[in-house]
JSON list of C-alpha atoms in Angstrom, two decimals:
[
{"chain": "A", "resi": 13, "resn": "UNK", "atom": "CA", "xyz": [-25.52, 6.42, 18.10]},
{"chain": "A", "resi": 14, "resn": "UNK", "atom": "CA", "xyz": [-22.94, 4.21, 16.39]},
{"chain": "A", "resi": 15, "resn": "UNK", "atom": "CA", "xyz": [-19.61, 5.61, 15.29]},
{"chain": "A", "resi": 16, "resn": "UNK", "atom": "CA", "xyz": [-17.08, 3.88, 13.09]},
{"chain": "A", "resi": 17, "resn": "UNK", "atom": "CA", "xyz": [-13.51, 4.90, 12.46]},
{"chain": "A", "resi": 18, "resn": "UNK", "atom": "CA", "xyz": [-13.30, 5.14, 8.63]},
{"chain": "A", "resi": 19, "resn": "UNK", "atom": "CA", "xyz": [-10.27, 2.87, 8.36]},
{"chain": "A", "resi": 20, "resn": "UNK", "atom": "CA", "xyz": [-11.71, 0.06, 10.52]},
{"chain": "A", "resi": 21, "resn": "UNK", "atom": "CA", "xyz": [-14.43, -2.29, 9.41]},
{"chain": "A", "resi": 22, "resn": "UNK", "atom": "CA", "xyz": [-16.13, -4.43, 12.07]},
{"chain": "A", "resi": 23, "resn": "UNK", "atom": "CA", "xyz": [-17.56, -7.90, 11.56]},
{"chain": "A", "resi": 24, "resn": "UNK", "atom": "CA", "xyz": [-20.52, -8.84, 13.74]},
{"chain": "A", "resi": 25, "resn": "UNK", "atom": "CA", "xyz": [-20.70, -12.45, 14.88]},
{"chain": "A", "resi": 26, "resn": "UNK", "atom": "CA", "xyz": [-23.86, -13.75, 16.57]},
{"chain": "A", "resi": 27, "resn": "UNK", "atom": "CA", "xyz": [-23.52, -16.81, 18.79]},
{"chain": "A", "resi": 28, "resn": "UNK", "atom": "CA", "xyz": [-26.95, -18.11, 19.78]},
{"chain": "A", "resi": 29, "resn": "UNK", "atom": "CA", "xyz": [-27.43, -20.06, 22.98]},
{"chain": "A", "resi": 30, "resn": "UNK", "atom": "CA", "xyz": [-30.20, -21.48, 25.20]},
{"chain": "A", "resi": 31, "resn": "UNK", "atom": "CA", "xyz": [-29.88, -21.02, 28.93]},
{"chain": "A", "resi": 32, "resn": "UNK", "atom": "CA", "xyz": [-32.14, -21.94, 31.82]},
{"chain": "A", "resi": 33, "resn": "UNK", "atom": "CA", "xyz": [-32.51, -20.51, 35.32]},
{"chain": "A", "resi": 34, "resn": "UNK", "atom": "CA", "xyz": [-34.28, -22.46, 38.04]},
{"chain": "A", "resi": 35, "resn": "UNK", "atom": "CA", "xyz": [-37.39, -20.71, 39.37]},
{"chain": "A", "resi": 36, "resn": "UNK", "atom": "CA", "xyz": [-37.67, -20.71, 43.19]},
{"chain": "A", "resi": 37, "resn": "UNK", "atom": "CA", "xyz": [-41.34, -19.93, 43.39]},
{"chain": "A", "resi": 38, "resn": "UNK", "atom": "CA", "xyz": [-42.73, -22.51, 40.94]},
{"chain": "A", "resi": 39, "resn": "UNK", "atom": "CA", "xyz": [-40.25, -25.35, 41.23]},
{"chain": "A", "resi": 40, "resn": "UNK", "atom": "CA", "xyz": [-39.51, -25.47, 37.50]},
{"chain": "A", "resi": 41, "resn": "UNK", "atom": "CA", "xyz": [-37.08, -23.75, 35.16]},
{"chain": "A", "resi": 42, "resn": "UNK", "atom": "CA", "xyz": [-37.44, -20.62, 33.12]},
{"chain": "A", "resi": 43, "resn": "UNK", "atom": "CA", "xyz": [-35.75, -20.90, 29.71]},
{"chain": "A", "resi": 44, "resn": "UNK", "atom": "CA", "xyz": [-34.62, -17.99, 27.59]},
{"chain": "A", "resi": 45, "resn": "UNK", "atom": "CA", "xyz": [-32.42, -17.36, 24.57]},
{"chain": "A", "resi": 46, "resn": "UNK", "atom": "CA", "xyz": [-29.36, -15.18, 24.55]},
{"chain": "A", "resi": 47, "resn": "UNK", "atom": "CA", "xyz": [-27.50, -13.88, 21.57]},
{"chain": "A", "resi": 48, "resn": "UNK", "atom": "CA", "xyz": [-23.90, -12.98, 22.31]},
{"chain": "A", "resi": 49, "resn": "UNK", "atom": "CA", "xyz": [-22.31, -10.39, 20.08]},
{"chain": "A", "resi": 50, "resn": "UNK", "atom": "CA", "xyz": [-18.62, -10.38, 19.33]},
{"chain": "A", "resi": 51, "resn": "UNK", "atom": "CA", "xyz": [-16.93, -7.60, 17.41]},
{"chain": "A", "resi": 52, "resn": "UNK", "atom": "CA", "xyz": [-13.80, -8.43, 15.45]},
{"chain": "A", "resi": 53, "resn": "UNK", "atom": "CA", "xyz": [-11.80, -6.07, 13.26]},
{"chain": "A", "resi": 54, "resn": "UNK", "atom": "CA", "xyz": [-11.97, -7.16, 9.63]},
{"chain": "A", "resi": 55, "resn": "UNK", "atom": "CA", "xyz": [-8.68, -8.22, 8.14]},
{"chain": "A", "resi": 56, "resn": "UNK", "atom": "CA", "xyz": [-7.85, -5.90, 5.27]},
{"chain": "A", "resi": 57, "resn": "UNK", "atom": "CA", "xyz": [-5.70, -7.28, 2.48]},
{"chain": "A", "resi": 58, "resn": "UNK", "atom": "CA", "xyz": [-2.39, -5.50, 2.10]},
{"chain": "A", "resi": 59, "resn": "UNK", "atom": "CA", "xyz": [-1.85, -3.64, -1.16]},
{"chain": "A", "resi": 60, "resn": "UNK", "atom": "CA", "xyz": [0.84, -1.66, -2.93]},
{"chain": "A", "resi": 61, "resn": "UNK", "atom": "CA", "xyz": [0.39, 0.17, -6.25]},
{"chain": "A", "resi": 62, "resn": "UNK", "atom": "CA", "xyz": [2.42, 2.74, -8.14]},
{"chain": "A", "resi": 63, "resn": "UNK", "atom": "CA", "xyz": [1.39, 5.14, -10.88]},
{"chain": "A", "resi": 64, "resn": "UNK", "atom": "CA", "xyz": [2.57, 5.60, -13.55]},
{"chain": "A", "resi": 65, "resn": "UNK", "atom": "CA", "xyz": [4.53, 2.40, -14.08]},
{"chain": "A", "resi": 66, "resn": "UNK", "atom": "CA", "xyz": [7.00, 4.02, -16.47]},
{"chain": "A", "resi": 67, "resn": "UNK", "atom": "CA", "xyz": [8.21, 7.44, -17.56]},
{"chain": "A", "resi": 68, "resn": "UNK", "atom": "CA", "xyz": [10.00, 8.58, -20.71]},
{"chain": "A", "resi": 69, "resn": "UNK", "atom": "CA", "xyz": [12.19, 11.67, -20.37]},
{"chain": "A", "resi": 70, "resn": "UNK", "atom": "CA", "xyz": [14.45, 13.78, -22.56]},
{"chain": "A", "resi": 71, "resn": "UNK", "atom": "CA", "xyz": [18.26, 13.74, -22.46]},
{"chain": "A", "resi": 72, "resn": "UNK", "atom": "CA", "xyz": [18.55, 16.72, -20.06]},
{"chain": "A", "resi": 73, "resn": "UNK", "atom": "CA", "xyz": [18.76, 16.27, -16.28]},
{"chain": "A", "resi": 74, "resn": "UNK", "atom": "CA", "xyz": [15.48, 16.45, -14.36]},
{"chain": "A", "resi": 75, "resn": "UNK", "atom": "CA", "xyz": [13.09, 14.80, -11.97]},
{"chain": "A", "resi": 76, "resn": "UNK", "atom": "CA", "xyz": [10.01, 12.57, -12.15]},
{"chain": "A", "resi": 77, "resn": "UNK", "atom": "CA", "xyz": [7.44, 11.61, -9.55]},
{"chain": "A", "resi": 78, "resn": "UNK", "atom": "CA", "xyz": [5.47, 8.44, -8.94]},
{"chain": "A", "resi": 79, "resn": "UNK", "atom": "CA", "xyz": [2.41, 8.11, -6.69]},
{"chain": "A", "resi": 80, "resn": "UNK", "atom": "CA", "xyz": [2.51, 5.17, -4.28]},
{"chain": "A", "resi": 81, "resn": "UNK", "atom": "CA", "xyz": [-0.73, 3.89, -2.75]},
{"chain": "A", "resi": 82, "resn": "UNK", "atom": "CA", "xyz": [-0.33, 1.38, 0.04]},
{"chain": "A", "resi": 83, "resn": "UNK", "atom": "CA", "xyz": [-1.50, 0.20, 3.43]},
{"chain": "A", "resi": 84, "resn": "UNK", "atom": "CA", "xyz": [1.81, -1.44, 4.31]},
{"chain": "A", "resi": 85, "resn": "UNK", "atom": "CA", "xyz": [5.45, -0.52, 4.73]},
{"chain": "A", "resi": 86, "resn": "UNK", "atom": "CA", "xyz": [7.52, -0.22, 1.53]},
{"chain": "A", "resi": 87, "resn": "UNK", "atom": "CA", "xyz": [11.11, 0.48, 0.48]},
{"chain": "A", "resi": 88, "resn": "UNK", "atom": "CA", "xyz": [12.59, 1.71, -2.80]},
{"chain": "A", "resi": 89, "resn": "UNK", "atom": "CA", "xyz": [15.85, 0.94, -4.59]},
{"chain": "A", "resi": 90, "resn": "UNK", "atom": "CA", "xyz": [17.25, 1.70, -8.05]},
{"chain": "A", "resi": 91, "resn": "UNK", "atom": "CA", "xyz": [19.71, -0.05, -10.36]},
{"chain": "A", "resi": 92, "resn": "UNK", "atom": "CA", "xyz": [21.26, 2.91, -12.17]},
{"chain": "A", "resi": 93, "resn": "UNK", "atom": "CA", "xyz": [24.06, 5.32, -11.36]},
{"chain": "A", "resi": 94, "resn": "UNK", "atom": "CA", "xyz": [22.26, 8.11, -13.22]},
{"chain": "A", "resi": 95, "resn": "UNK", "atom": "CA", "xyz": [19.13, 7.90, -11.03]},
{"chain": "A", "resi": 96, "resn": "UNK", "atom": "CA", "xyz": [18.97, 9.20, -7.45]},
{"chain": "A", "resi": 97, "resn": "UNK", "atom": "CA", "xyz": [16.05, 8.51, -5.14]},
{"chain": "A", "resi": 98, "resn": "UNK", "atom": "CA", "xyz": [14.77, 11.87, -3.86]},
{"chain": "A", "resi": 99, "resn": "UNK", "atom": "CA", "xyz": [13.21, 12.61, -0.49]},
{"chain": "A", "resi": 100, "resn": "UNK", "atom": "CA", "xyz": [12.39, 9.12, 0.71]},
{"chain": "A", "resi": 101, "resn": "UNK", "atom": "CA", "xyz": [13.62, 5.56, 0.25]},
{"chain": "A", "resi": 102, "resn": "UNK", "atom": "CA", "xyz": [10.55, 4.11, 1.91]},
{"chain": "A", "resi": 103, "resn": "UNK", "atom": "CA", "xyz": [7.54, 4.70, 4.06]},
{"chain": "A", "resi": 104, "resn": "UNK", "atom": "CA", "xyz": [4.23, 3.42, 5.31]},
{"chain": "A", "resi": 105, "resn": "UNK", "atom": "CA", "xyz": [1.00, 4.08, 3.46]},
{"chain": "A", "resi": 106, "resn": "UNK", "atom": "CA", "xyz": [0.55, 6.52, 0.60]},
{"chain": "A", "resi": 107, "resn": "UNK", "atom": "CA", "xyz": [3.34, 8.73, -0.65]},
{"chain": "A", "resi": 108, "resn": "UNK", "atom": "CA", "xyz": [5.05, 10.43, -3.55]},
{"chain": "A", "resi": 109, "resn": "UNK", "atom": "CA", "xyz": [8.32, 9.03, -4.80]},
{"chain": "A", "resi": 110, "resn": "UNK", "atom": "CA", "xyz": [10.54, 11.62, -6.51]},
{"chain": "A", "resi": 111, "resn": "UNK", "atom": "CA", "xyz": [13.51, 10.49, -8.61]},
{"chain": "A", "resi": 112, "resn": "UNK", "atom": "CA", "xyz": [16.28, 12.74, -9.89]},
{"chain": "A", "resi": 113, "resn": "UNK", "atom": "CA", "xyz": [18.18, 11.79, -13.04]},
{"chain": "A", "resi": 114, "resn": "UNK", "atom": "CA", "xyz": [21.34, 13.16, -14.61]},
{"chain": "A", "resi": 115, "resn": "UNK", "atom": "CA", "xyz": [21.78, 14.28, -18.22]},
{"chain": "A", "resi": 116, "resn": "UNK", "atom": "CA", "xyz": [22.37, 11.64, -20.87]},
{"chain": "A", "resi": 117, "resn": "UNK", "atom": "CA", "xyz": [25.22, 13.03, -22.98]},
{"chain": "A", "resi": 118, "resn": "UNK", "atom": "CA", "xyz": [25.34, 10.03, -25.32]},
{"chain": "A", "resi": 119, "resn": "UNK", "atom": "CA", "xyz": [23.42, 9.23, -28.49]},
{"chain": "A", "resi": 120, "resn": "UNK", "atom": "CA", "xyz": [22.02, 6.08, -26.90]},
{"chain": "A", "resi": 121, "resn": "UNK", "atom": "CA", "xyz": [18.82, 5.96, -24.86]},
{"chain": "A", "resi": 122, "resn": "UNK", "atom": "CA", "xyz": [19.06, 4.31, -21.45]},
{"chain": "A", "resi": 123, "resn": "UNK", "atom": "CA", "xyz": [16.61, 2.67, -19.10]},
{"chain": "A", "resi": 124, "resn": "UNK", "atom": "CA", "xyz": [16.68, 2.47, -15.31]},
{"chain": "A", "resi": 125, "resn": "UNK", "atom": "CA", "xyz": [14.54, 0.29, -13.07]},
{"chain": "A", "resi": 126, "resn": "UNK", "atom": "CA", "xyz": [13.20, 1.29, -9.68]},
{"chain": "A", "resi": 127, "resn": "UNK", "atom": "CA", "xyz": [12.06, -1.54, -7.42]},
{"chain": "A", "resi": 128, "resn": "UNK", "atom": "CA", "xyz": [9.42, -1.04, -4.74]},
{"chain": "A", "resi": 129, "resn": "UNK", "atom": "CA", "xyz": [9.17, -3.77, -2.12]},
{"chain": "A", "resi": 130, "resn": "UNK", "atom": "CA", "xyz": [6.33, -3.94, 0.40]},
{"chain": "A", "resi": 131, "resn": "UNK", "atom": "CA", "xyz": [5.51, -6.24, 3.29]},
{"chain": "A", "resi": 132, "resn": "UNK", "atom": "CA", "xyz": [3.46, -9.26, 2.15]},
{"chain": "A", "resi": 133, "resn": "UNK", "atom": "CA", "xyz": [2.70, -7.82, -1.32]},
{"chain": "A", "resi": 134, "resn": "UNK", "atom": "CA", "xyz": [4.07, -8.36, -4.82]},
{"chain": "A", "resi": 135, "resn": "UNK", "atom": "CA", "xyz": [7.27, -6.53, -5.73]},
{"chain": "A", "resi": 136, "resn": "UNK", "atom": "CA", "xyz": [6.68, -3.64, -8.14]},
{"chain": "A", "resi": 137, "resn": "UNK", "atom": "CA", "xyz": [9.03, -2.22, -10.75]},
{"chain": "A", "resi": 138, "resn": "UNK", "atom": "CA", "xyz": [8.85, 1.06, -12.59]},
{"chain": "A", "resi": 139, "resn": "UNK", "atom": "CA", "xyz": [11.11, 2.22, -15.40]},
{"chain": "A", "resi": 140, "resn": "UNK", "atom": "CA", "xyz": [12.56, 5.50, -16.56]},
{"chain": "A", "resi": 141, "resn": "UNK", "atom": "CA", "xyz": [13.64, 5.59, -20.18]},
{"chain": "A", "resi": 142, "resn": "UNK", "atom": "CA", "xyz": [15.87, 8.54, -21.03]},
{"chain": "A", "resi": 143, "resn": "UNK", "atom": "CA", "xyz": [16.44, 9.62, -24.60]},
{"chain": "A", "resi": 144, "resn": "UNK", "atom": "CA", "xyz": [19.94, 10.17, -25.93]},
{"chain": "A", "resi": 145, "resn": "UNK", "atom": "CA", "xyz": [21.10, 13.43, -27.45]},
{"chain": "A", "resi": 146, "resn": "UNK", "atom": "CA", "xyz": [20.40, 14.01, -31.13]},
{"chain": "A", "resi": 147, "resn": "UNK", "atom": "CA", "xyz": [23.43, 16.21, -31.84]},
{"chain": "A", "resi": 148, "resn": "UNK", "atom": "CA", "xyz": [26.41, 17.76, -30.09]},
{"chain": "A", "resi": 149, "resn": "UNK", "atom": "CA", "xyz": [25.80, 21.32, -28.98]}
]
């Protein structure tokens, strides 16, 4: 029975060889072939993705979530005072990134960028665009 751990892929390498053993009874050599098997873990490319890549929200305060898929370590930062990173500022592997945002009490929409940096992968950016108010209440 062969068992494989789902997250590990093995590569089988066959190294052929010809060996001989002297025969004591006949005075000549007996030749045979041997195949040596080596198991090596496959190298899996590192990846980091985020979904969705942008969110549009209304002028009221709230929260949005992004799904991060990864097989490497990652960290998160933001460039806006009106955005707060929720539960985590980084992790390893898959996760949910929750961002909290404050109310926009101006007539002008605003955009914030969240940067996700992983080990040995491309840097990702996601945006939150928040609408401005349409009238004073």
